[in-house]
């Protein structure tokens, strides 16, 4: 298990655009394995490569919409693109790079993403609710966009205490 440091919002790298992944090699696999360990250790629901200082288009999203007898699982998305979106949700969003702060962000209710897996094979995956929010949030990271730039407003201390801890992406 190898943990990587998660960059916080003060670090300029977080605001840079990531480049496409072109080599689906052991180095990429190591990055993805480390990102997975880092995400699980931090109890987040998503993580993008630039958050660990690597400006490459790779993200992880945890699928949390599972049935009782199913385990949540990590989806690896390389060079992801949103190809369809529908509906709307407006809710609190957080980020592992902005610990303890949450803001209201509008997102589609459902999105379909086309991406490659760690071997370069193209696939499509659909997410709804938190998973859709997370796909959008992580893909924004690849453009150098942190959710605070999209938030209608940040939640106050009172609202945070009333709502309890949210999810961090
Ligand atoms: Ni984030």
mmCIF file of C-alpha atoms and ligand atoms in Angstrom:
data_model
loop_
_atom_site.group_PDB
_atom_site.id
_atom_site.type_symbol
_atom_site.label_atom_id
_atom_site.label_comp_id
_atom_site.label_asym_id
_atom_site.label_seq_id
_atom_site.Cartn_x
_atom_site.Cartn_y
_atom_site.Cartn_z
ATOM 1 C CA UNK A 1 0.000 0.000 0.000
ATOM 2 C CA UNK A 2 1.361 3.372 -0.991
ATOM 3 C CA UNK A 3 -0.257 6.620 -0.056
ATOM 4 C CA UNK A 4 0.324 9.835 -1.969
ATOM 5 C CA UNK A 5 -0.030 13.324 -0.588
ATOM 6 C CA UNK A 6 -3.242 15.098 -1.494
ATOM 7 C CA UNK A 7 -2.622 18.657 -2.648
ATOM 8 C CA UNK A 8 -4.706 21.341 -1.001
ATOM 9 C CA UNK A 9 -6.349 24.355 -2.605
ATOM 10 C CA UNK A 10 -3.351 26.650 -2.038
ATOM 11 C CA UNK A 11 -1.217 24.665 -4.483
ATOM 12 C CA UNK A 12 -1.122 26.078 -8.056
ATOM 13 C CA UNK A 13 -0.893 22.641 -9.708
ATOM 14 C CA UNK A 14 -4.561 22.042 -8.844
ATOM 15 C CA UNK A 15 -5.555 24.806 -11.257
ATOM 16 C CA UNK A 16 -3.653 23.420 -14.260
ATOM 17 C CA UNK A 17 -5.139 21.391 -17.064
ATOM 18 C CA UNK A 18 -4.166 17.712 -17.195
ATOM 19 C CA UNK A 19 -2.873 15.972 -20.320
ATOM 20 C CA UNK A 20 -4.298 12.816 -21.880
ATOM 21 C CA UNK A 21 -2.932 9.448 -20.804
ATOM 22 C CA UNK A 22 -1.251 7.803 -23.788
ATOM 23 C CA UNK A 23 0.767 5.001 -22.174
ATOM 24 C CA UNK A 24 -1.213 2.314 -20.370
ATOM 25 C CA UNK A 25 1.909 1.003 -18.706
ATOM 26 C CA UNK A 26 2.947 -0.243 -15.241
ATOM 27 C CA UNK A 27 3.641 3.321 -14.177
ATOM 28 C CA UNK A 28 -0.022 4.221 -14.802
ATOM 29 C CA UNK A 29 -1.119 1.114 -12.919
ATOM 30 C CA UNK A 30 1.056 2.086 -9.960
ATOM 31 C CA UNK A 31 -0.453 5.572 -9.994
ATOM 32 C CA UNK A 32 -4.003 4.137 -10.029
ATOM 33 C CA UNK A 33 -3.210 1.654 -7.249
ATOM 34 C CA UNK A 34 -1.704 4.426 -5.117
ATOM 35 C CA UNK A 35 -4.667 6.717 -5.838
ATOM 36 C CA UNK A 36 -7.038 3.963 -4.737
ATOM 37 C CA UNK A 37 -5.176 3.484 -1.440
ATOM 38 C CA UNK A 38 -5.071 7.246 -0.923
ATOM 39 C CA UNK A 39 -8.801 7.658 -1.661
ATOM 40 C CA UNK A 40 -9.863 4.839 0.642
ATOM 41 C CA UNK A 41 -7.557 6.024 3.431
ATOM 42 C CA UNK A 42 -9.012 9.547 3.150
ATOM 43 C CA UNK A 43 -12.607 8.223 3.146
ATOM 44 C CA UNK A 44 -13.440 10.199 0.013
ATOM 45 C CA UNK A 45 -15.776 9.281 -2.842
ATOM 46 C CA UNK A 46 -13.526 10.388 -5.689
ATOM 47 C CA UNK A 47 -9.980 11.435 -6.510
ATOM 48 C CA UNK A 48 -8.324 12.897 -9.609
ATOM 49 C CA UNK A 49 -4.644 12.449 -10.550
ATOM 50 C CA UNK A 50 -3.868 16.187 -10.335
ATOM 51 C CA UNK A 51 -4.901 16.033 -6.662
ATOM 52 C CA UNK A 52 -1.851 13.842 -6.070
ATOM 53 C CA UNK A 53 0.325 16.091 -8.220
ATOM 54 C CA UNK A 54 0.131 14.190 -11.514
ATOM 55 C CA UNK A 55 -1.265 16.247 -14.407
ATOM 56 C CA UNK A 56 -2.736 13.299 -16.291
ATOM 57 C CA UNK A 57 -6.351 12.565 -17.175
ATOM 58 C CA UNK A 58 -7.089 9.778 -14.708
ATOM 59 C CA UNK A 59 -9.741 9.746 -11.977
ATOM 60 C CA UNK A 60 -11.322 7.346 -9.512
ATOM 61 C CA UNK A 61 -14.967 7.437 -8.455
ATOM 62 C CA UNK A 62 -16.561 5.181 -5.869
ATOM 63 C CA UNK A 63 -19.933 3.807 -6.981
ATOM 64 C CA UNK A 64 -21.991 4.172 -3.816
ATOM 65 C CA UNK A 65 -25.408 3.386 -5.352
ATOM 66 C CA UNK A 66 -25.312 -0.316 -4.620
ATOM 67 C CA UNK A 67 -27.849 -2.746 -3.218
ATOM 68 C CA UNK A 68 -27.615 -4.105 0.307
ATOM 69 C CA UNK A 69 -25.822 -7.289 -0.686
ATOM 70 C CA UNK A 70 -23.369 -5.509 -2.997
ATOM 71 C CA UNK A 71 -20.134 -3.777 -1.962
ATOM 72 C CA UNK A 72 -19.283 -0.265 -3.100
ATOM 73 C CA UNK A 73 -16.599 -0.363 -5.764
ATOM 74 C CA UNK A 74 -14.013 1.915 -7.329
ATOM 75 C CA UNK A 75 -14.404 2.906 -10.982
ATOM 76 C CA UNK A 76 -11.166 3.869 -12.773
ATOM 77 C CA UNK A 77 -11.671 6.359 -15.573
ATOM 78 C CA UNK A 78 -8.821 7.235 -17.899
ATOM 79 C CA UNK A 79 -9.318 10.108 -20.379
ATOM 80 C CA UNK A 80 -12.984 10.423 -19.303
ATOM 81 C CA UNK A 81 -15.536 12.482 -21.216
ATOM 82 C CA UNK A 82 -19.151 13.209 -20.369
ATOM 83 C CA UNK A 83 -21.182 12.151 -23.404
ATOM 84 C CA UNK A 84 -24.724 12.563 -22.025
ATOM 85 C CA UNK A 85 -26.279 14.293 -19.079
ATOM 86 C CA UNK A 86 -29.824 14.834 -17.879
ATOM 87 C CA UNK A 87 -31.786 16.260 -14.984
ATOM 88 C CA UNK A 88 -30.440 18.480 -12.269
ATOM 89 C CA UNK A 89 -29.455 18.251 -8.624
ATOM 90 C CA UNK A 90 -28.484 21.024 -6.277
ATOM 91 C CA UNK A 91 -26.652 19.999 -3.163
ATOM 92 C CA UNK A 92 -23.619 20.198 -0.927
ATOM 93 C CA UNK A 93 -20.295 19.217 -2.424
ATOM 94 C CA UNK A 94 -16.874 18.851 -0.860
ATOM 95 C CA UNK A 95 -13.353 17.973 -1.957
ATOM 96 C CA UNK A 96 -10.395 16.187 -0.364
ATOM 97 C CA UNK A 97 -8.285 19.152 -1.500
ATOM 98 C CA UNK A 98 -10.569 21.584 0.361
ATOM 99 C CA UNK A 99 -11.010 19.733 3.655
ATOM 100 C CA UNK A 100 -13.887 20.697 5.909
ATOM 101 C CA UNK A 101 -15.520 23.116 3.453
ATOM 102 C CA UNK A 102 -18.696 22.473 1.514
ATOM 103 C CA UNK A 103 -20.547 24.464 -1.103
ATOM 104 C CA UNK A 104 -23.811 24.249 -3.014
ATOM 105 C CA UNK A 105 -23.160 23.138 -6.578
ATOM 106 C CA UNK A 106 -25.704 22.394 -9.326
ATOM 107 C CA UNK A 107 -24.929 19.214 -11.263
ATOM 108 C CA UNK A 108 -26.840 16.950 -13.646
ATOM 109 C CA UNK A 109 -28.794 14.144 -11.943
ATOM 110 C CA UNK A 110 -27.507 11.528 -14.386
ATOM 111 C CA UNK A 111 -24.404 11.489 -16.562
ATOM 112 C CA UNK A 112 -22.945 8.991 -18.956
ATOM 113 C CA UNK A 113 -19.163 8.934 -19.265
ATOM 114 C CA UNK A 114 -16.979 7.406 -21.938
ATOM 115 C CA UNK A 115 -13.499 6.515 -20.721
ATOM 116 C CA UNK A 116 -10.694 3.998 -21.030
ATOM 117 C CA UNK A 117 -9.749 1.413 -18.447
ATOM 118 C CA UNK A 118 -6.184 0.912 -17.188
ATOM 119 C CA UNK A 119 -5.399 -1.238 -20.252
ATOM 120 C CA UNK A 120 -6.690 1.334 -22.739
ATOM 121 C CA UNK A 121 -10.011 -0.349 -23.495
ATOM 122 C CA UNK A 122 -12.889 2.080 -24.066
ATOM 123 C CA UNK A 123 -16.078 1.669 -22.036
ATOM 124 C CA UNK A 124 -19.131 3.661 -21.014
ATOM 125 C CA UNK A 125 -20.587 4.008 -17.554
ATOM 126 C CA UNK A 126 -23.625 5.828 -16.214
ATOM 127 C CA UNK A 127 -23.935 7.400 -12.794
ATOM 128 C CA UNK A 128 -26.793 8.995 -10.953
ATOM 129 C CA UNK A 129 -27.094 11.136 -7.815
ATOM 130 C CA UNK A 130 -23.826 11.294 -5.873
ATOM 131 C CA UNK A 131 -22.043 9.223 -8.529
ATOM 132 C CA UNK A 132 -23.052 11.684 -11.279
ATOM 133 C CA UNK A 133 -21.948 14.578 -9.069
ATOM 134 C CA UNK A 134 -18.648 12.850 -8.492
ATOM 135 C CA UNK A 135 -18.031 12.146 -12.213
ATOM 136 C CA UNK A 136 -18.553 15.863 -12.934
ATOM 137 C CA UNK A 137 -16.422 16.978 -9.977
ATOM 138 C CA UNK A 138 -13.472 14.727 -10.889
ATOM 139 C CA UNK A 139 -13.576 15.621 -14.583
ATOM 140 C CA UNK A 140 -13.555 19.298 -13.560
ATOM 141 C CA UNK A 141 -10.302 18.593 -11.679
ATOM 142 C CA UNK A 142 -8.736 17.507 -15.000
ATOM 143 C CA UNK A 143 -9.542 20.974 -16.354
ATOM 144 C CA UNK A 144 -7.976 22.610 -13.315
ATOM 145 C CA UNK A 145 -11.381 23.519 -11.887
ATOM 146 C CA UNK A 146 -12.002 23.165 -8.156
ATOM 147 C CA UNK A 147 -15.668 23.055 -7.013
ATOM 148 C CA UNK A 148 -15.349 26.286 -5.018
ATOM 149 C CA UNK A 149 -15.232 28.105 -8.382
ATOM 150 C CA UNK A 150 -18.637 26.639 -9.319
ATOM 151 C CA UNK A 151 -20.385 26.836 -5.962
ATOM 152 C CA UNK A 152 -23.369 29.185 -5.734
ATOM 153 C CA UNK A 153 -22.194 29.724 -2.178
ATOM 154 C CA UNK A 154 -20.259 27.939 0.535
ATOM 155 C CA UNK A 155 -22.094 26.462 3.516
ATOM 156 C CA UNK A 156 -21.840 28.271 6.826
ATOM 157 C CA UNK A 157 -20.526 26.760 10.038
ATOM 158 C CA UNK A 158 -24.122 26.392 11.348
ATOM 159 C CA UNK A 159 -25.300 24.660 8.191
ATOM 160 C CA UNK A 160 -22.343 22.290 8.334
ATOM 161 C CA UNK A 161 -23.133 21.301 11.903
ATOM 162 C CA UNK A 162 -26.811 20.840 11.090
ATOM 163 C CA UNK A 163 -26.106 18.687 8.036
ATOM 164 C CA UNK A 164 -23.362 16.540 9.547
ATOM 165 C CA UNK A 165 -20.284 15.517 7.582
ATOM 166 C CA UNK A 166 -20.671 15.374 3.819
ATOM 167 C CA UNK A 167 -18.776 13.483 1.160
ATOM 168 C CA UNK A 168 -15.420 14.685 -0.074
ATOM 169 C CA UNK A 169 -14.319 14.202 -3.635
HETATM 170 NI NI1 LIG B 1 -12.164 17.245 -5.474
#
